[in-house]
CSV table of N, CA and C and ligand atoms in Angstrom, one decimal:
chain,number,residue,atom,x,y,z
M,522,UNK,N,-134.1,27.9,43.5
M,522,UNK,CA,-133.4,27.5,44.7
M,522,UNK,C,-131.9,27.8,44.4
M,523,UNK,N,-131.2,28.2,45.5
M,523,UNK,CA,-129.8,28.5,45.3
M,523,UNK,C,-129.1,27.2,45.2
M,524,UNK,N,-127.7,27.2,44.4
M,524,UNK,CA,-127.0,26.2,44.4
M,524,UNK,C,-125.9,26.4,45.5
M,525,UNK,N,-125.5,25.3,46.1
M,525,UNK,CA,-124.5,25.4,47.0
M,525,UNK,C,-123.3,24.4,46.7
M,526,UNK,N,-122.1,24.9,46.6
M,526,UNK,CA,-121.0,24.1,46.1
M,526,UNK,C,-119.8,24.0,47.2
M,527,UNK,N,-119.5,23.0,47.5
M,527,UNK,CA,-118.4,23.0,48.6
M,527,UNK,C,-117.5,21.6,48.3
M,528,UNK,N,-116.4,21.2,49.0
M,528,UNK,CA,-115.6,20.2,48.7
M,528,UNK,C,-115.9,19.0,49.8
M,529,UNK,N,-116.4,17.9,49.3
M,529,UNK,CA,-116.8,16.9,50.3
M,529,UNK,C,-116.1,15.7,50.0
M,530,UNK,N,-115.3,15.3,51.0
M,530,UNK,CA,-114.3,14.1,51.1
M,530,UNK,C,-113.7,14.1,49.8
M,531,UNK,N,-112.9,15.3,49.5
M,531,UNK,CA,-112.0,15.6,48.5
M,531,UNK,C,-112.4,15.8,47.1
M,532,UNK,N,-113.9,15.8,47.0
M,532,UNK,CA,-114.4,16.0,45.6
M,532,UNK,C,-115.3,17.2,45.8
M,533,UNK,N,-115.4,18.0,44.6
M,533,UNK,CA,-116.4,19.1,44.7
M,533,UNK,C,-117.8,18.8,44.4
M,534,UNK,N,-118.7,19.2,45.2
M,534,UNK,CA,-120.2,18.8,45.0
M,534,UNK,C,-121.0,20.0,44.9
M,535,UNK,N,-122.0,19.8,44.3
M,535,UNK,CA,-123.1,21.1,44.1
M,535,UNK,C,-124.5,20.5,44.4
M,536,UNK,N,-125.4,21.3,45.1
M,536,UNK,CA,-126.5,20.9,45.6
M,536,UNK,C,-127.4,22.0,45.5
M,537,UNK,N,-128.7,21.9,44.8
M,537,UNK,CA,-129.7,23.0,44.9
M,537,UNK,C,-130.6,22.8,46.1
M,538,UNK,N,-130.5,23.7,47.1
M,538,UNK,CA,-131.3,23.7,48.3
M,538,UNK,C,-131.4,24.8,49.1
M,539,UNK,N,-132.5,25.2,49.6
M,539,UNK,CA,-132.6,26.3,50.4
M,539,UNK,C,-131.5,26.7,51.3
M,540,UNK,N,-131.1,27.9,51.5
M,540,UNK,CA,-130.0,28.3,52.4
M,540,UNK,C,-130.0,27.8,53.8
M,541,UNK,N,-131.3,27.8,54.3
M,541,UNK,CA,-131.6,27.5,55.7
M,541,UNK,C,-131.5,26.0,56.2
M,542,UNK,N,-131.5,25.1,55.1
M,542,UNK,CA,-131.3,23.7,55.4
M,542,UNK,C,-130.0,23.2,56.1
M,543,UNK,N,-130.1,22.7,57.2
M,543,UNK,CA,-129.0,22.2,58.1
M,543,UNK,C,-128.1,21.3,57.1
M,544,UNK,N,-126.6,21.5,57.1
M,544,UNK,CA,-125.9,20.7,56.3
M,544,UNK,C,-126.0,19.2,56.6
M,545,UNK,N,-126.3,18.8,57.8
M,545,UNK,CA,-126.6,17.3,58.1
M,545,UNK,C,-127.5,16.7,57.1
M,546,UNK,N,-128.6,17.4,56.9
M,546,UNK,CA,-129.7,16.7,55.9
M,546,UNK,C,-129.2,16.9,54.5
M,547,UNK,N,-128.4,17.9,54.1
M,547,UNK,CA,-127.8,17.9,52.8
M,547,UNK,C,-126.9,16.6,52.7
M,548,UNK,N,-126.1,16.4,53.7
M,548,UNK,CA,-125.1,15.3,53.4
M,548,UNK,C,-125.9,14.1,53.5
M,549,UNK,N,-126.8,14.0,54.4
M,549,UNK,CA,-127.5,12.6,54.6
M,549,UNK,C,-128.7,12.4,53.3
M,550,UNK,N,-129.5,13.1,53.3
M,550,UNK,CA,-130.5,13.1,52.4
M,550,UNK,C,-130.6,13.4,51.0
M,551,UNK,N,-129.6,14.3,50.6
M,551,UNK,CA,-129.3,14.7,49.4
M,551,UNK,C,-128.2,14.1,48.6
M,552,UNK,N,-127.1,14.0,49.3
M,552,UNK,CA,-125.9,13.5,49.0
M,552,UNK,C,-125.6,12.2,49.4
M,553,UNK,N,-126.5,11.5,50.1
M,553,UNK,CA,-126.5,10.1,50.6
M,553,UNK,C,-125.0,9.9,51.2
M,554,UNK,N,-124.5,10.6,52.0
M,554,UNK,CA,-123.5,10.4,52.9
M,554,UNK,C,-124.0,10.1,54.3
M,555,UNK,N,-124.1,9.0,54.8
M,555,UNK,CA,-125.0,8.5,55.9
M,555,UNK,C,-123.9,8.3,57.1
M,556,UNK,N,-122.6,8.5,57.0
M,556,UNK,CA,-121.6,8.3,58.3
M,556,UNK,C,-122.0,9.3,59.3
M,557,UNK,N,-122.4,10.7,59.1
M,557,UNK,CA,-122.5,11.4,60.2
M,557,UNK,C,-124.1,11.1,60.5
M,558,UNK,N,-124.3,10.8,61.9
M,558,UNK,CA,-125.5,10.4,62.3
M,558,UNK,C,-126.4,11.5,63.0
M,559,UNK,N,-127.7,11.3,62.9
M,559,UNK,CA,-128.6,12.3,63.3
M,559,UNK,C,-129.1,11.7,64.8
M,560,UNK,N,-128.7,12.5,65.8
M,560,UNK,CA,-129.3,12.2,67.1
M,560,UNK,C,-130.1,13.3,67.7
M,561,UNK,N,-129.7,14.4,67.8
M,561,UNK,CA,-130.4,15.4,68.5
M,561,UNK,C,-130.8,16.5,67.7
M,562,UNK,N,-130.0,16.9,66.6
M,562,UNK,CA,-130.3,18.0,65.8
M,562,UNK,C,-129.9,19.3,66.4
M,563,UNK,N,-129.5,19.2,67.6
M,563,UNK,CA,-129.2,20.6,68.5
M,563,UNK,C,-127.8,20.8,68.9
M,564,UNK,N,-126.8,20.1,68.2
M,564,UNK,CA,-125.5,20.3,68.7
M,564,UNK,C,-125.2,19.8,70.1
M,565,UNK,N,-126.0,18.8,70.5
M,565,UNK,CA,-125.8,18.4,72.0
M,565,UNK,C,-125.1,17.0,71.9
M,566,UNK,N,-125.8,16.0,71.1
M,566,UNK,CA,-125.1,14.7,71.1
M,566,UNK,C,-124.0,14.3,70.4
M,567,UNK,N,-123.7,15.0,69.4
M,567,UNK,CA,-122.3,15.2,68.7
M,567,UNK,C,-122.1,13.8,67.7
M,568,UNK,N,-123.4,13.2,67.6
M,568,UNK,CA,-123.4,11.9,66.5
M,568,UNK,C,-122.9,12.3,65.2
M,569,UNK,N,-123.3,13.4,64.8
M,569,UNK,CA,-123.1,14.0,63.5
M,569,UNK,C,-121.6,14.6,63.3
M,570,UNK,N,-120.8,14.5,64.4
M,570,UNK,CA,-119.5,15.2,64.1
M,570,UNK,C,-118.7,14.7,63.0
M,571,UNK,N,-118.3,15.7,62.1
M,571,UNK,CA,-117.4,15.6,60.9
M,571,UNK,C,-116.4,16.8,61.0
M,572,UNK,N,-115.6,16.9,59.9
M,572,UNK,CA,-114.8,17.9,59.9
M,572,UNK,C,-115.1,19.0,59.0
M,573,UNK,N,-114.5,20.3,59.3
M,573,UNK,CA,-114.7,21.4,58.2
M,573,UNK,C,-113.3,22.0,58.3
M,574,UNK,N,-112.5,21.8,57.2
M,574,UNK,CA,-111.2,22.5,57.1
M,574,UNK,C,-110.3,22.0,58.2
M,575,UNK,N,-110.7,20.5,58.4
M,575,UNK,CA,-109.6,20.0,59.3
M,575,UNK,C,-110.1,20.1,61.0
M,576,UNK,N,-111.2,20.7,61.1
M,576,UNK,CA,-111.7,21.0,62.5
M,576,UNK,C,-112.9,20.2,62.8
M,577,UNK,N,-113.1,19.8,64.0
M,577,UNK,CA,-114.4,19.3,64.3
M,577,UNK,C,-115.5,20.2,64.3
M,578,UNK,N,-116.8,19.7,63.8
M,578,UNK,CA,-117.9,20.5,63.7
M,578,UNK,C,-119.2,19.8,63.8
M,579,UNK,N,-120.3,20.2,63.8
M,579,UNK,CA,-121.5,19.5,63.9
M,579,UNK,C,-122.4,20.1,62.9
M,580,UNK,N,-122.5,19.3,61.9
M,580,UNK,CA,-123.3,19.9,60.5
M,580,UNK,C,-124.8,19.8,60.8
M,581,UNK,N,-125.2,19.1,62.0
M,581,UNK,CA,-126.8,19.5,62.3
M,581,UNK,C,-127.1,21.0,62.6
M,582,UNK,N,-126.2,21.7,62.8
M,582,UNK,CA,-126.3,22.9,63.4
M,582,UNK,C,-125.8,24.1,62.5
M,583,UNK,N,-125.5,23.7,61.3
M,583,UNK,CA,-124.8,24.7,60.4
M,583,UNK,C,-125.8,24.7,59.0
M,584,UNK,N,-126.4,26.0,58.9
M,584,UNK,CA,-127.1,26.0,57.7
M,584,UNK,C,-126.3,26.0,56.3
M,585,UNK,N,-126.5,25.3,55.4
M,585,UNK,CA,-125.9,25.0,54.0
M,585,UNK,C,-125.3,26.4,53.6
M,586,UNK,N,-126.3,27.5,53.9
M,586,UNK,CA,-125.9,28.7,53.2
M,586,UNK,C,-124.7,29.2,53.8
M,587,UNK,N,-124.3,28.8,55.1
M,587,UNK,CA,-122.8,29.3,55.6
M,587,UNK,C,-121.7,28.7,55.0
M,588,UNK,N,-122.0,27.5,54.3
M,588,UNK,CA,-120.7,26.9,53.9
M,588,UNK,C,-120.2,27.5,52.5
M,589,UNK,N,-119.1,27.7,52.4
M,589,UNK,CA,-118.4,28.3,51.3
M,589,UNK,C,-117.9,27.4,50.3
M,590,UNK,N,-117.9,27.8,49.0
M,590,UNK,CA,-117.3,26.9,47.9
M,590,UNK,C,-115.9,26.2,48.3
M,591,UNK,N,-114.9,27.0,49.0
M,591,UNK,CA,-113.7,26.5,49.4
M,591,UNK,C,-113.8,25.6,50.5
M,592,UNK,N,-114.7,25.6,51.3
M,592,UNK,CA,-114.8,24.7,52.4
M,592,UNK,C,-114.7,23.2,52.3
M,593,UNK,N,-113.8,22.7,53.1
M,593,UNK,CA,-113.6,21.3,53.0
M,593,UNK,C,-114.3,20.4,54.0
M,594,UNK,N,-115.3,19.7,53.6
M,594,UNK,CA,-116.1,19.0,54.5
M,594,UNK,C,-115.3,17.5,54.5
M,595,UNK,N,-115.1,16.9,55.8
M,595,UNK,CA,-114.8,15.4,55.7
M,595,UNK,C,-115.6,14.8,56.7
M,596,UNK,N,-116.2,13.7,56.1
M,596,UNK,CA,-117.1,12.8,56.9
M,596,UNK,C,-116.2,11.5,57.3
M,597,UNK,N,-116.8,10.8,58.1
M,597,UNK,CA,-116.1,9.5,58.4
M,597,UNK,C,-115.7,8.6,56.9
M,598,UNK,N,-116.5,8.9,56.0
M,598,UNK,CA,-116.2,8.2,54.8
M,598,UNK,C,-115.0,8.6,54.2
M,599,UNK,N,-114.5,10.0,54.4
M,599,UNK,CA,-113.4,10.5,53.7
M,599,UNK,C,-112.1,10.4,54.4
M,600,UNK,N,-112.3,10.0,55.8
M,600,UNK,CA,-111.3,9.9,56.8
M,600,UNK,C,-110.0,9.4,56.4
M,601,UNK,N,-110.0,7.9,56.0
M,601,UNK,CA,-108.9,7.2,55.5
M,601,UNK,C,-108.2,7.9,54.3
M,602,UNK,N,-108.9,8.7,53.4
M,602,UNK,CA,-108.1,9.4,52.3
M,602,UNK,C,-107.3,10.5,52.9
M,603,UNK,N,-107.6,11.0,54.0
M,603,UNK,CA,-106.8,12.2,54.6
M,603,UNK,C,-105.5,11.5,54.9
M,604,UNK,N,-105.1,10.3,55.0
M,604,UNK,CA,-104.0,9.8,55.3
M,604,UNK,C,-103.3,8.7,54.4
M,605,UNK,N,-104.2,8.7,53.2
M,605,UNK,CA,-103.9,7.9,52.0
M,605,UNK,C,-103.9,6.5,52.4
M,606,UNK,N,-104.6,5.9,53.3
M,606,UNK,CA,-104.7,4.6,53.6
M,606,UNK,C,-106.4,4.0,53.5
M,607,UNK,N,-106.3,2.7,53.8
M,607,UNK,CA,-107.6,2.2,53.8
M,607,UNK,C,-108.4,2.5,55.0
M,608,UNK,N,-107.7,2.6,56.1
M,608,UNK,CA,-108.3,3.0,57.4
M,608,UNK,C,-107.4,4.0,58.1
M,609,UNK,N,-108.0,5.0,58.6
M,609,UNK,CA,-107.1,6.1,59.5
M,609,UNK,C,-106.7,5.3,60.7
M,610,UNK,N,-105.5,5.9,61.3
M,610,UNK,CA,-104.9,5.0,62.6
M,610,UNK,C,-105.9,5.1,63.8
M,611,UNK,N,-106.8,6.0,63.6
M,611,UNK,CA,-107.6,6.2,64.8
M,611,UNK,C,-108.8,5.0,64.6
M,612,UNK,N,-109.1,4.7,63.3
M,612,UNK,CA,-110.0,3.6,63.0
M,612,UNK,C,-109.4,2.2,63.3
M,613,UNK,N,-108.3,2.0,63.0
M,613,UNK,CA,-107.3,0.8,63.4
M,613,UNK,C,-107.5,0.8,64.8
M,614,UNK,N,-107.2,1.6,65.7
M,614,UNK,CA,-107.3,1.5,66.9
M,614,UNK,C,-108.6,1.2,67.6
M,615,UNK,N,-109.8,1.8,66.8
M,615,UNK,CA,-111.0,1.3,67.3
M,615,UNK,C,-111.2,-0.1,67.0
M,616,UNK,N,-111.0,-0.6,66.1
M,616,UNK,CA,-111.0,-1.9,65.8
M,616,UNK,C,-110.1,-2.8,66.7
M,617,UNK,N,-108.8,-2.4,67.1
M,617,UNK,CA,-108.1,-3.2,67.9
M,617,UNK,C,-108.6,-3.3,69.3
M,618,UNK,N,-109.4,-2.3,69.8
M,618,UNK,CA,-109.8,-2.2,71.0
M,618,UNK,C,-111.4,-2.7,71.2
M,619,UNK,N,-112.0,-2.9,69.6
M,619,UNK,CA,-113.2,-3.4,69.6
M,619,UNK,C,-114.3,-2.4,70.5
M,620,UNK,N,-114.2,-1.3,70.1
M,620,UNK,CA,-114.9,-0.2,70.9
M,620,UNK,C,-116.5,-0.3,70.6
M,621,UNK,N,-116.8,-0.5,69.5
M,621,UNK,CA,-118.2,-0.3,69.2
M,621,UNK,C,-119.2,-1.3,69.8
M,622,UNK,N,-120.3,-0.7,70.3
M,622,UNK,CA,-121.4,-1.5,70.8
M,622,UNK,C,-122.5,-1.6,69.5
M,623,UNK,N,-123.4,-0.7,69.8
M,623,UNK,CA,-124.5,-0.7,68.7
M,623,UNK,C,-123.9,0.1,67.6
M,624,UNK,N,-122.9,1.1,67.7
M,624,UNK,CA,-122.3,1.6,66.7
M,624,UNK,C,-122.8,2.9,66.3
M,625,UNK,N,-123.9,3.4,66.9
M,625,UNK,CA,-124.5,4.5,66.2
M,625,UNK,C,-123.7,5.8,66.6
M,626,UNK,N,-123.2,5.9,67.7
M,626,UNK,CA,-122.4,7.0,68.1
M,626,UNK,C,-121.0,7.1,67.6
M,627,UNK,N,-120.5,6.0,67.0
M,627,UNK,CA,-119.0,5.9,66.9
M,627,UNK,C,-118.3,6.7,65.7
M,628,UNK,N,-119.0,7.0,64.7
M,628,UNK,CA,-118.5,7.7,63.6
M,628,UNK,C,-118.1,9.1,64.3
M,629,UNK,N,-119.1,9.8,65.0
M,629,UNK,CA,-118.9,11.0,65.5
M,629,UNK,C,-117.7,10.9,66.6
M,630,UNK,N,-117.7,9.8,67.2
M,630,UNK,CA,-116.6,9.6,68.5
M,630,UNK,C,-115.2,9.8,67.6
M,631,UNK,N,-115.3,9.0,66.5
M,631,UNK,CA,-113.9,8.9,65.9
M,631,UNK,C,-113.5,10.3,65.3
M,632,UNK,N,-114.4,10.8,64.7
M,632,UNK,CA,-114.1,12.3,64.0
M,632,UNK,C,-113.8,13.4,65.0
M,633,UNK,N,-114.4,13.1,66.2
M,633,UNK,CA,-114.0,14.0,67.3
M,633,UNK,C,-112.6,13.8,67.8
M,634,UNK,N,-112.3,12.6,67.9
M,634,UNK,CA,-111.0,12.1,68.6
M,634,UNK,C,-109.8,12.5,67.6
M,635,UNK,N,-110.0,12.4,66.3
M,635,UNK,CA,-109.1,12.8,65.4
M,635,UNK,C,-108.9,14.4,65.4
M,636,UNK,N,-110.0,15.1,65.4
M,636,UNK,CA,-109.9,16.6,65.3
M,636,UNK,C,-109.1,16.9,66.7
M,637,UNK,N,-109.5,16.4,67.7
M,637,UNK,CA,-108.8,16.9,69.1
M,637,UNK,C,-107.4,16.4,69.2
M,638,UNK,N,-107.0,15.2,68.7
M,638,UNK,CA,-105.6,14.7,68.8
M,638,UNK,C,-104.8,15.8,67.9
M,639,UNK,N,-105.5,16.0,66.6
M,639,UNK,CA,-104.6,17.1,65.9
M,639,UNK,C,-104.6,18.4,66.5
M,640,UNK,N,-105.6,18.7,67.0
M,640,UNK,CA,-105.6,20.2,67.7
M,640,UNK,C,-104.5,20.3,69.0
M,641,UNK,N,-104.4,19.1,69.8
M,641,UNK,CA,-103.6,19.1,70.9
M,641,UNK,C,-102.1,18.7,70.4
M,642,UNK,N,-101.9,18.2,69.2
M,642,UNK,CA,-100.5,17.9,68.7
M,642,UNK,C,-100.2,16.5,69.4
M,643,UNK,N,-101.0,15.7,69.6
M,643,UNK,CA,-100.5,14.4,70.3
M,643,UNK,C,-101.4,13.7,71.5
M,644,UNK,N,-100.9,13.2,72.3
M,644,UNK,CA,-101.7,12.6,73.3
M,644,UNK,C,-102.6,13.5,74.1
M,645,UNK,N,-103.8,13.1,74.5
M,645,UNK,CA,-104.6,13.7,75.2
M,645,UNK,C,-104.3,13.5,76.8
M,646,UNK,N,-104.7,14.7,77.4
M,646,UNK,CA,-104.8,14.6,78.9
M,646,UNK,C,-106.0,14.1,79.4
M,647,UNK,N,-106.1,13.9,80.6
M,647,UNK,CA,-107.5,13.5,81.4
M,647,UNK,C,-108.4,14.7,81.2
M,648,UNK,N,-108.2,15.8,81.5
M,648,UNK,CA,-108.9,17.2,81.1
M,648,UNK,C,-109.3,17.2,79.7
M,649,UNK,N,-108.6,16.9,78.8
M,649,UNK,CA,-109.1,16.6,77.3
M,649,UNK,C,-110.1,15.6,77.1
M,650,UNK,N,-109.9,14.5,77.7
M,650,UNK,CA,-111.0,13.3,77.6
M,650,UNK,C,-112.4,14.0,78.3
M,651,UNK,N,-112.1,14.4,79.5
M,651,UNK,CA,-113.3,14.8,80.3
M,651,UNK,C,-114.1,15.9,79.5
M,652,UNK,N,-113.3,16.8,78.5
M,652,UNK,CA,-114.0,17.7,77.8
M,652,UNK,C,-115.0,17.2,76.6
M,653,UNK,N,-114.6,16.0,76.1
M,653,UNK,CA,-115.5,15.3,75.1
M,653,UNK,C,-116.9,15.2,75.3
M,654,UNK,N,-117.6,15.7,74.6
M,654,UNK,CA,-119.2,15.8,74.8
M,654,UNK,C,-119.8,14.8,74.0
M,655,UNK,N,-119.2,14.0,73.2
M,655,UNK,CA,-120.0,13.1,72.4
M,655,UNK,C,-120.6,11.8,73.3
M,656,UNK,N,-121.9,11.7,73.0
M,656,UNK,CA,-122.8,10.9,74.1
M,656,UNK,C,-122.6,9.6,73.3
M,657,UNK,N,-122.5,8.4,74.4
M,657,UNK,CA,-122.6,7.1,73.8
M,657,UNK,C,-123.7,6.4,74.8
M,658,UNK,N,-124.8,6.1,74.1
M,658,UNK,CA,-125.9,5.6,75.1
M,658,UNK,C,-125.5,4.0,75.5
M,659,UNK,N,-124.6,3.5,74.7
M,659,UNK,CA,-124.1,2.0,75.2
M,659,UNK,C,-122.9,2.2,76.3
M,660,UNK,N,-122.5,3.2,76.6
M,660,UNK,CA,-121.4,3.4,77.6
M,660,UNK,C,-120.4,2.9,77.3
M,661,UNK,N,-119.6,3.1,76.0
M,661,UNK,CA,-118.4,2.6,75.6
M,661,UNK,C,-117.3,3.4,76.1
M,662,UNK,N,-117.5,4.4,77.0
M,662,UNK,CA,-116.5,5.5,77.1
M,662,UNK,C,-115.2,5.0,77.5
M,663,UNK,N,-115.1,3.9,78.4
M,663,UNK,CA,-113.8,3.4,78.8
M,663,UNK,C,-112.7,3.1,77.5
M,664,UNK,N,-113.6,2.2,76.6
M,664,UNK,CA,-113.0,1.6,75.4
M,664,UNK,C,-112.6,2.9,74.4
M,665,UNK,N,-113.5,4.0,74.5
M,665,UNK,CA,-113.2,5.0,73.6
M,665,UNK,C,-111.9,5.7,74.0
M,666,UNK,N,-111.7,5.8,75.3
M,666,UNK,CA,-110.3,6.6,76.0
M,666,UNK,C,-109.2,5.7,75.5
M,667,UNK,N,-109.3,4.4,75.6
M,667,UNK,CA,-108.2,3.4,75.4
M,667,UNK,C,-107.8,3.5,74.1
M,668,UNK,N,-109.0,3.7,73.1
M,668,UNK,CA,-108.7,3.6,71.6
M,668,UNK,C,-108.0,5.0,71.2
M,669,UNK,N,-108.5,6.1,71.7
M,669,UNK,CA,-107.8,7.5,71.3
M,669,UNK,C,-106.5,7.4,71.8
M,670,UNK,N,-106.0,6.9,72.9
M,670,UNK,CA,-104.6,6.8,73.2
M,670,UNK,C,-103.9,6.1,72.2
M,671,UNK,N,-104.6,4.8,71.8
M,671,UNK,CA,-103.6,4.1,70.8
M,671,UNK,C,-103.5,4.8,69.5
M,672,UNK,N,-104.8,5.3,69.0
M,672,UNK,CA,-104.8,6.1,67.8
M,672,UNK,C,-103.9,7.2,67.8
M,673,UNK,N,-103.9,7.9,68.7
M,673,UNK,CA,-103.1,9.2,68.9
M,673,UNK,C,-101.6,8.9,68.8
M,674,UNK,N,-101.2,7.6,69.3
M,674,UNK,CA,-99.8,7.3,69.2
M,674,UNK,C,-99.3,6.9,67.9
M,675,UNK,N,-100.3,6.6,66.9
M,675,UNK,CA,-100.0,6.1,65.6
M,675,UNK,C,-100.5,7.2,64.7
M,676,UNK,N,-101.0,8.5,64.8
M,676,UNK,CA,-101.2,9.5,63.9
M,676,UNK,C,-99.9,10.2,63.8
P,830,LIG,S1,-127.2,15.2,65.8
P,830,LIG,FE1,-125.5,16.8,65.5
P,830,LIG,S2,-125.1,17.0,67.5
P,830,LIG,FE2,-126.8,15.4,67.9
P,831,LIG,S1,-121.8,2.3,70.8
P,831,LIG,FE1,-124.2,2.6,70.9
P,831,LIG,S2,-124.3,4.6,71.2
P,831,LIG,FE2,-122.3,4.3,71.3
């Protein structure tokens, strides 16, 4: 079985697994990183959203064989360390606004928000918000928008 090496939340990890296993299952089942959630496995719900080299992506749709040794994967667990704090400003905003209901979609929502604010270089427009595809079955969308605005102002 091939060995795959990459950087996960700032630390190099190696795992023996077939090339075609999707990264989400490598993270959750083999490496015990459960922040990225499994919703659809089809790059639709976005519950698994994490970052690769600072950009948002969905590990349910990426075979581990496509991941390079130099790739830096960040999950919600590693997000605070990217700013050297106990919580990322976007997480602080999420708590301020009390966004979560059941919570299942929320790691993915936060990781999408951080990647999008970084990509846009600041505050998001209504069109940016409308383009977010993360599903929340509890319907917390209004609070998500409020928290992203607050988090973006503090990033
Ligand atoms: S589980 Fe990855 S997008 Fe739904
Ligand atoms: S908080 Fe329940 S799915 Fe979003």
